[in-house]
Amino acid sequence: MKLASLKSGRDGQLIVVSRDLGEAVAAADIAPTLQAALDNWHEAAPALQALYEALCAGKAANSFNFDPGRCAAPLPRAYHWADGSAYVTHVELVRKARGAELPESFWTDPLVYMGASDAFIGPCDDVEVEDEDWGIDFEAEVVVITDDVPAGVSAEQAREHIKLLGLVNDVSLRNLIPGELGKQFGFYQSKPWTSFTPVLVTPDELGDAWDGAKLSLPLRATLNGTLIGAPNAGQDMTFDFPTLIAHCAKSRSLMTGTVIGSGTVSNVGSKVGSCCLAEVRCLETIEHGAPSTPFMSFGDRIEIEMLDASGESIFGKIDQRIKQYHPPR
């Protein structure tokens, strides 16, 4: 099934969306919000599935046209957002561009940081940034949503805790990152709010493209109408989602509604393009000695989407513009 949240208060209003993303129906009688549904997944999921099947069959009462512009993030705020760097080839490329060696441990021990989950933004919401000089970049990623995950869970056990999947634009402010990493204490100012696709889907919606650990379909990132890349999210993923979940749960439990990100999708050699501008610039630096592609500017439009084997959008599209933010004076 496919689930979304209309903008309403801070936690949205849960709706069920048809497979073709054309129609939707309110799910308030089952759960008022997606977090409430996840908290009672054992009972809510079968009821939501029945409503989904009725909607797809054209038998749901009070259905309406689905408009992504009315959507918040499916989980407008979450208790936990942990983003990995599962495509080590991306990290290797970034380090190569600046002449740094990749530690061998990066191939066996995942990189993960905890991001801001107090407010995610919707698929069509503007990305508001105060200064272009901060180096505005998009990062197209796959994410999974878990139920309660016990501490010490194995990767094999972690498979059973994945309840929903979606895509995100994990916005990065590249020119703020070096100063933060130089403090050896991680990201904060360089990672503003993250935006989501209109819908999250249950794993059964993905067919053979989902093997319980990786989603093997191209992830398309388009900037101002130009396709920047469409690397396959199932290829060159050093750490799959169960491995990332087990890593995050090594010393503490994860609560229902935890969002785990793959990090920027990247394929070896980047022959199919990139899912962030930093990687484009690294490739230019390696080939020409310096980057020529600028980071994003105010007014730029970024679109992120994944299509199934028949060319239909699975999660809907992230479609947003970069807008200058003016702080209070």
PDB file of N, CA and C in Angstrom, residues 5-12 34-35 38 70-83 113-128 141-146 166-171 191-198 200 255-261 318 320:
ATOM      1  N   SER A   5       0.621  11.976   3.924  1.00  0.00           N
ATOM      2  CA  SER A   5       0.046  12.855   4.950  1.00  0.00           C
ATOM      3  C   SER A   5      -0.269  14.209   4.340  1.00  0.00           C
ATOM      4  N   LEU A   6      -1.532  14.609   4.439  1.00  0.00           N
ATOM      5  CA  LEU A   6      -1.892  15.966   4.055  1.00  0.00           C
ATOM      6  C   LEU A   6      -1.407  16.938   5.123  1.00  0.00           C
ATOM      7  N   LYS A   7      -1.102  18.157   4.706  1.00  0.00           N
ATOM      8  CA  LYS A   7      -0.677  19.169   5.665  1.00  0.00           C
ATOM      9  C   LYS A   7      -1.822  19.473   6.633  1.00  0.00           C
ATOM     10  N   SER A   8      -1.561  19.271   7.907  1.00  0.00           N
ATOM     11  CA  SER A   8      -2.549  19.521   8.959  1.00  0.00           C
ATOM     12  C   SER A   8      -1.831  19.476  10.291  1.00  0.00           C
ATOM     13  N   GLY A   9      -1.694  20.637  10.934  1.00  0.00           N
ATOM     14  CA  GLY A   9      -0.952  20.686  12.188  1.00  0.00           C
ATOM     15  C   GLY A   9       0.491  20.269  11.984  1.00  0.00           C
ATOM     16  N   ARG A  10       1.111  19.787  13.041  1.00  0.00           N
ATOM     17  CA  ARG A  10       2.516  19.415  12.953  1.00  0.00           C
ATOM     18  C   ARG A  10       2.733  17.971  12.510  1.00  0.00           C
ATOM     19  N   ASP A  11       1.715  17.130  12.612  1.00  0.00           N
ATOM     20  CA  ASP A  11       1.902  15.712  12.322  1.00  0.00           C
ATOM     21  C   ASP A  11       1.098  15.229  11.135  1.00  0.00           C
ATOM     22  N   GLY A  12       0.408  16.144  10.437  1.00  0.00           N
ATOM     23  CA  GLY A  12      -0.291  15.780   9.226  1.00  0.00           C
ATOM     24  C   GLY A  12      -1.546  14.959   9.450  1.00  0.00           C
ATOM     25  N   LEU A  34       0.348   9.085  10.466  1.00  0.00           N
ATOM     26  CA  LEU A  34       1.151   7.916  10.131  1.00  0.00           C
ATOM     27  C   LEU A  34       1.874   7.378  11.359  1.00  0.00           C
ATOM     28  N   GLN A  35       2.348   8.270  12.224  1.00  0.00           N
ATOM     29  CA  GLN A  35       3.017   7.795  13.433  1.00  0.00           C
ATOM     30  C   GLN A  35       2.057   6.973  14.289  1.00  0.00           C
ATOM     31  N   LEU A  38       1.772   3.570  12.738  1.00  0.00           N
ATOM     32  CA  LEU A  38       2.968   2.774  13.003  1.00  0.00           C
ATOM     33  C   LEU A  38       2.984   2.277  14.447  1.00  0.00           C
ATOM     34  N   ARG A  70      -0.372  19.327  -1.751  1.00  0.00           N
ATOM     35  CA  ARG A  70      -1.048  19.453  -0.457  1.00  0.00           C
ATOM     36  C   ARG A  70      -0.381  18.608   0.620  1.00  0.00           C
ATOM     37  N   CYS A  71       0.658  17.885   0.239  1.00  0.00           N
ATOM     38  CA  CYS A  71       1.258  16.909   1.148  1.00  0.00           C
ATOM     39  C   CYS A  71       2.371  17.508   2.003  1.00  0.00           C
ATOM     40  N   ALA A  72       2.363  17.098   3.249  1.00  0.00           N
ATOM     41  CA  ALA A  72       3.541  17.240   4.092  1.00  0.00           C
ATOM     42  C   ALA A  72       4.452  16.048   3.802  1.00  0.00           C
ATOM     43  N   ALA A  73       5.568  15.951   4.470  1.00  0.00           N
ATOM     44  CA  ALA A  73       6.302  14.695   4.445  1.00  0.00           C
ATOM     45  C   ALA A  73       5.386  13.620   5.017  1.00  0.00           C
ATOM     46  N   PRO A  74       5.463  12.381   4.541  1.00  0.00           N
ATOM     47  CA  PRO A  74       4.596  11.336   5.089  1.00  0.00           C
ATOM     48  C   PRO A  74       4.689  11.232   6.618  1.00  0.00           C
ATOM     49  N   LEU A  75       5.904  11.346   7.136  1.00  0.00           N
ATOM     50  CA  LEU A  75       6.122  11.525   8.581  1.00  0.00           C
ATOM     51  C   LEU A  75       6.609  12.957   8.771  1.00  0.00           C
ATOM     52  N   PRO A  76       5.718  13.896   9.079  1.00  0.00           N
ATOM     53  CA  PRO A  76       6.145  15.300   9.156  1.00  0.00           C
ATOM     54  C   PRO A  76       7.211  15.552  10.219  1.00  0.00           C
ATOM     55  N   ARG A  77       7.228  14.737  11.246  1.00  0.00           N
ATOM     56  CA  ARG A  77       8.333  14.749  12.207  1.00  0.00           C
ATOM     57  C   ARG A  77       8.450  13.330  12.756  1.00  0.00           C
ATOM     58  N   ALA A  78       9.671  12.940  13.042  1.00  0.00           N
ATOM     59  CA  ALA A  78       9.925  11.577  13.490  1.00  0.00           C
ATOM     60  C   ALA A  78      10.770  11.600  14.750  1.00  0.00           C
ATOM     61  N   TYR A  79      10.701  10.517  15.475  1.00  0.00           N
ATOM     62  CA  TYR A  79      11.463  10.436  16.712  1.00  0.00           C
ATOM     63  C   TYR A  79      12.957  10.258  16.470  1.00  0.00           C
ATOM     64  N   HIS A  80      13.315   9.725  15.301  1.00  0.00           N
ATOM     65  CA  HIS A  80      14.722   9.409  15.059  1.00  0.00           C
ATOM     66  C   HIS A  80      14.989   9.374  13.552  1.00  0.00           C
ATOM     67  N   TRP A  81      16.047  10.035  13.121  1.00  0.00           N
ATOM     68  CA  TRP A  81      16.471  10.072  11.714  1.00  0.00           C
ATOM     69  C   TRP A  81      17.968   9.825  11.681  1.00  0.00           C
ATOM     70  N   ALA A  82      18.349   8.626  11.234  1.00  0.00           N
ATOM     71  CA  ALA A  82      19.750   8.249  11.160  1.00  0.00           C
ATOM     72  C   ALA A  82      20.112   8.030   9.698  1.00  0.00           C
ATOM     73  N   ASP A  83      21.088   8.765   9.215  1.00  0.00           N
ATOM     74  CA  ASP A  83      21.464   8.694   7.804  1.00  0.00           C
ATOM     75  C   ASP A  83      22.833   8.053   7.677  1.00  0.00           C
ATOM     76  N   TYR A 113      25.237   9.293  10.723  1.00  0.00           N
ATOM     77  CA  TYR A 113      25.051  10.465  11.580  1.00  0.00           C
ATOM     78  C   TYR A 113      23.559  10.606  11.890  1.00  0.00           C
ATOM     79  N   MET A 114      23.238  11.284  12.975  1.00  0.00           N
ATOM     80  CA  MET A 114      21.848  11.494  13.359  1.00  0.00           C
ATOM     81  C   MET A 114      21.427  12.896  12.938  1.00  0.00           C
ATOM     82  N   GLY A 115      20.403  12.977  12.073  1.00  0.00           N
ATOM     83  CA  GLY A 115      19.970  14.255  11.526  1.00  0.00           C
ATOM     84  C   GLY A 115      18.782  14.849  12.256  1.00  0.00           C
ATOM     85  N   ALA A 116      18.347  16.011  11.768  1.00  0.00           N
ATOM     86  CA  ALA A 116      17.228  16.730  12.377  1.00  0.00           C
ATOM     87  C   ALA A 116      15.914  16.095  11.936  1.00  0.00           C
ATOM     88  N   SER A 117      15.175  15.548  12.894  1.00  0.00           N
ATOM     89  CA  SER A 117      13.898  14.900  12.576  1.00  0.00           C
ATOM     90  C   SER A 117      12.717  15.613  13.207  1.00  0.00           C
ATOM     91  N   ASP A 118      12.972  16.766  13.839  1.00  0.00           N
ATOM     92  CA  ASP A 118      11.884  17.499  14.499  1.00  0.00           C
ATOM     93  C   ASP A 118      10.924  18.108  13.491  1.00  0.00           C
ATOM     94  N   ALA A 119      11.364  18.250  12.246  1.00  0.00           N
ATOM     95  CA  ALA A 119      10.485  18.731  11.180  1.00  0.00           C
ATOM     96  C   ALA A 119      11.082  18.343   9.841  1.00  0.00           C
ATOM     97  N   PHE A 120      10.402  17.465   9.109  1.00  0.00           N
ATOM     98  CA  PHE A 120      10.736  17.187   7.715  1.00  0.00           C
ATOM     99  C   PHE A 120       9.859  18.079   6.833  1.00  0.00           C
ATOM    100  N   ILE A 121      10.233  18.252   5.573  1.00  0.00           N
ATOM    101  CA  ILE A 121       9.426  19.099   4.696  1.00  0.00           C
ATOM    102  C   ILE A 121       8.834  18.277   3.557  1.00  0.00           C
ATOM    103  N   GLY A 122       7.745  18.801   3.010  1.00  0.00           N
ATOM    104  CA  GLY A 122       6.979  18.089   2.007  1.00  0.00           C
ATOM    105  C   GLY A 122       7.639  18.061   0.646  1.00  0.00           C
ATOM    106  N   PRO A 123       7.105  17.254  -0.262  1.00  0.00           N
ATOM    107  CA  PRO A 123       7.736  17.034  -1.567  1.00  0.00           C
ATOM    108  C   PRO A 123       7.773  18.255  -2.468  1.00  0.00           C
ATOM    109  N   CYS A 124       6.866  19.188  -2.266  1.00  0.00           N
ATOM    110  CA  CYS A 124       6.803  20.376  -3.112  1.00  0.00           C
ATOM    111  C   CYS A 124       7.134  21.657  -2.355  1.00  0.00           C
ATOM    112  N   ASP A 125       7.592  21.514  -1.124  1.00  0.00           N
ATOM    113  CA  ASP A 125       7.947  22.690  -0.331  1.00  0.00           C
ATOM    114  C   ASP A 125       9.288  23.258  -0.785  1.00  0.00           C
ATOM    115  N   ASP A 126       9.423  24.579  -0.708  1.00  0.00           N
ATOM    116  CA  ASP A 126      10.698  25.215  -1.029  1.00  0.00           C
ATOM    117  C   ASP A 126      11.773  24.804  -0.023  1.00  0.00           C
ATOM    118  N   VAL A 127      13.008  24.729  -0.513  1.00  0.00           N
ATOM    119  CA  VAL A 127      14.166  24.575   0.362  1.00  0.00           C
ATOM    120  C   VAL A 127      14.676  25.981   0.658  1.00  0.00           C
ATOM    121  N   GLU A 128      14.507  26.436   1.870  1.00  0.00           N
ATOM    122  CA  GLU A 128      14.866  27.810   2.235  1.00  0.00           C
ATOM    123  C   GLU A 128      16.250  27.852   2.866  1.00  0.00           C
ATOM    124  N   GLU A 141      18.350   9.973  -1.938  1.00  0.00           N
ATOM    125  CA  GLU A 141      18.577   8.765  -1.153  1.00  0.00           C
ATOM    126  C   GLU A 141      17.307   7.923  -1.068  1.00  0.00           C
ATOM    127  N   VAL A 142      17.491   6.661  -0.717  1.00  0.00           N
ATOM    128  CA  VAL A 142      16.402   5.772  -0.329  1.00  0.00           C
ATOM    129  C   VAL A 142      16.368   5.705   1.202  1.00  0.00           C
ATOM    130  N   VAL A 143      15.168   5.640   1.765  1.00  0.00           N
ATOM    131  CA  VAL A 143      15.033   5.497   3.220  1.00  0.00           C
ATOM    132  C   VAL A 143      14.067   4.364   3.543  1.00  0.00           C
ATOM    133  N   VAL A 144      14.235   3.794   4.735  1.00  0.00           N
ATOM    134  CA  VAL A 144      13.277   2.833   5.265  1.00  0.00           C
ATOM    135  C   VAL A 144      12.775   3.339   6.606  1.00  0.00           C
ATOM    136  N   ILE A 145      11.564   2.908   6.956  1.00  0.00           N
ATOM    137  CA  ILE A 145      10.949   3.248   8.236  1.00  0.00           C
ATOM    138  C   ILE A 145      10.786   1.950   9.013  1.00  0.00           C
ATOM    139  N   THR A 146      11.182   1.947  10.273  1.00  0.00           N
ATOM    140  CA  THR A 146      11.134   0.729  11.071  1.00  0.00           C
ATOM    141  C   THR A 146      10.020   0.771  12.121  1.00  0.00           C
ATOM    142  N   GLY A 166      10.791   4.873   1.142  1.00  0.00           N
ATOM    143  CA  GLY A 166      10.549   6.107   0.402  1.00  0.00           C
ATOM    144  C   GLY A 166      11.856   6.703  -0.081  1.00  0.00           C
ATOM    145  N   LEU A 167      11.778   7.916  -0.580  1.00  0.00           N
ATOM    146  CA  LEU A 167      12.950   8.647  -1.052  1.00  0.00           C
ATOM    147  C   LEU A 167      13.044   9.977  -0.315  1.00  0.00           C
ATOM    148  N   VAL A 168      14.254  10.496  -0.201  1.00  0.00           N
ATOM    149  CA  VAL A 168      14.444  11.805   0.415  1.00  0.00           C
ATOM    150  C   VAL A 168      15.441  12.633  -0.374  1.00  0.00           C
ATOM    151  N   ASN A 169      15.345  13.940  -0.182  1.00  0.00           N
ATOM    152  CA  ASN A 169      16.383  14.883  -0.578  1.00  0.00           C
ATOM    153  C   ASN A 169      17.044  15.347   0.711  1.00  0.00           C
ATOM    154  N   ASP A 170      18.199  14.777   1.007  1.00  0.00           N
ATOM    155  CA  ASP A 170      18.946  15.126   2.215  1.00  0.00           C
ATOM    156  C   ASP A 170      19.829  16.338   1.891  1.00  0.00           C
ATOM    157  N   VAL A 171      19.246  17.512   1.998  1.00  0.00           N
ATOM    158  CA  VAL A 171      19.929  18.750   1.601  1.00  0.00           C
ATOM    159  C   VAL A 171      21.215  18.937   2.406  1.00  0.00           C
ATOM    160  N   LYS A 191      23.430  20.576   7.789  1.00  0.00           N
ATOM    161  CA  LYS A 191      22.338  19.674   7.425  1.00  0.00           C
ATOM    162  C   LYS A 191      20.997  20.276   7.834  1.00  0.00           C
ATOM    163  N   PRO A 192      20.376  21.057   6.945  1.00  0.00           N
ATOM    164  CA  PRO A 192      19.047  21.603   7.250  1.00  0.00           C
ATOM    165  C   PRO A 192      17.985  20.516   7.108  1.00  0.00           C
ATOM    166  N   TRP A 193      16.721  20.902   7.106  1.00  0.00           N
ATOM    167  CA  TRP A 193      15.642  19.927   7.053  1.00  0.00           C
ATOM    168  C   TRP A 193      15.662  19.103   5.768  1.00  0.00           C
ATOM    169  N   THR A 194      15.218  17.870   5.904  1.00  0.00           N
ATOM    170  CA  THR A 194      15.179  16.908   4.809  1.00  0.00           C
ATOM    171  C   THR A 194      13.771  16.843   4.225  1.00  0.00           C
ATOM    172  N   SER A 195      13.672  16.688   2.900  1.00  0.00           N
ATOM    173  CA  SER A 195      12.371  16.585   2.242  1.00  0.00           C
ATOM    174  C   SER A 195      12.132  15.152   1.762  1.00  0.00           C
ATOM    175  N   PHE A 196      10.844  14.774   1.704  1.00  0.00           N
ATOM    176  CA  PHE A 196      10.435  13.412   1.366  1.00  0.00           C
ATOM    177  C   PHE A 196       9.574  13.385   0.110  1.00  0.00           C
ATOM    178  N   THR A 197       9.549  12.210  -0.522  1.00  0.00           N
ATOM    179  CA  THR A 197       8.573  11.971  -1.580  1.00  0.00           C
ATOM    180  C   THR A 197       7.160  12.029  -0.997  1.00  0.00           C
ATOM    181  N   PRO A 198       6.146  12.226  -1.858  1.00  0.00           N
ATOM    182  CA  PRO A 198       4.775  12.330  -1.356  1.00  0.00           C
ATOM    183  C   PRO A 198       4.309  11.109  -0.579  1.00  0.00           C
ATOM    184  N   LEU A 200       5.071   7.039   1.126  1.00  0.00           N
ATOM    185  CA  LEU A 200       5.878   5.895   1.527  1.00  0.00           C
ATOM    186  C   LEU A 200       5.106   4.645   1.135  1.00  0.00           C
ATOM    187  N   MET A 255      13.110   3.230  18.145  1.00  0.00           N
ATOM    188  CA  MET A 255      11.674   3.327  18.362  1.00  0.00           C
ATOM    189  C   MET A 255      10.916   3.306  17.042  1.00  0.00           C
ATOM    190  N   THR A 256       9.669   2.878  17.109  1.00  0.00           N
ATOM    191  CA  THR A 256       8.795   2.856  15.937  1.00  0.00           C
ATOM    192  C   THR A 256       8.760   4.226  15.260  1.00  0.00           C
ATOM    193  N   GLY A 257       8.922   4.216  13.947  1.00  0.00           N
ATOM    194  CA  GLY A 257       8.969   5.466  13.197  1.00  0.00           C
ATOM    195  C   GLY A 257      10.380   5.956  12.938  1.00  0.00           C
ATOM    196  N   THR A 258      11.382   5.170  13.322  1.00  0.00           N
ATOM    197  CA  THR A 258      12.760   5.533  13.020  1.00  0.00           C
ATOM    198  C   THR A 258      12.985   5.515  11.502  1.00  0.00           C
ATOM    199  N   VAL A 259      13.646   6.547  11.006  1.00  0.00           N
ATOM    200  CA  VAL A 259      13.963   6.664   9.581  1.00  0.00           C
ATOM    201  C   VAL A 259      15.454   6.383   9.400  1.00  0.00           C
ATOM    202  N   ILE A 260      15.772   5.420   8.542  1.00  0.00           N
ATOM    203  CA  ILE A 260      17.163   5.069   8.254  1.00  0.00           C
ATOM    204  C   ILE A 260      17.438   5.369   6.785  1.00  0.00           C
ATOM    205  N   GLY A 261      18.440   6.209   6.518  1.00  0.00           N
ATOM    206  CA  GLY A 261      18.765   6.609   5.159  1.00  0.00           C
ATOM    207  C   GLY A 261      19.966   5.870   4.605  1.00  0.00           C
ATOM    208  N   ILE A 318       9.674  14.215  -5.588  1.00  0.00           N
ATOM    209  CA  ILE A 318      10.132  15.416  -4.896  1.00  0.00           C
ATOM    210  C   ILE A 318      10.356  16.464  -5.975  1.00  0.00           C
ATOM    211  N   GLN A 320      10.943  20.538  -5.935  1.00  0.00           N
ATOM    212  CA  GLN A 320      11.034  21.744  -5.105  1.00  0.00           C
ATOM    213  C   GLN A 320      12.069  22.722  -5.646  1.00  0.00           C
TER     214      GLN A 320
END
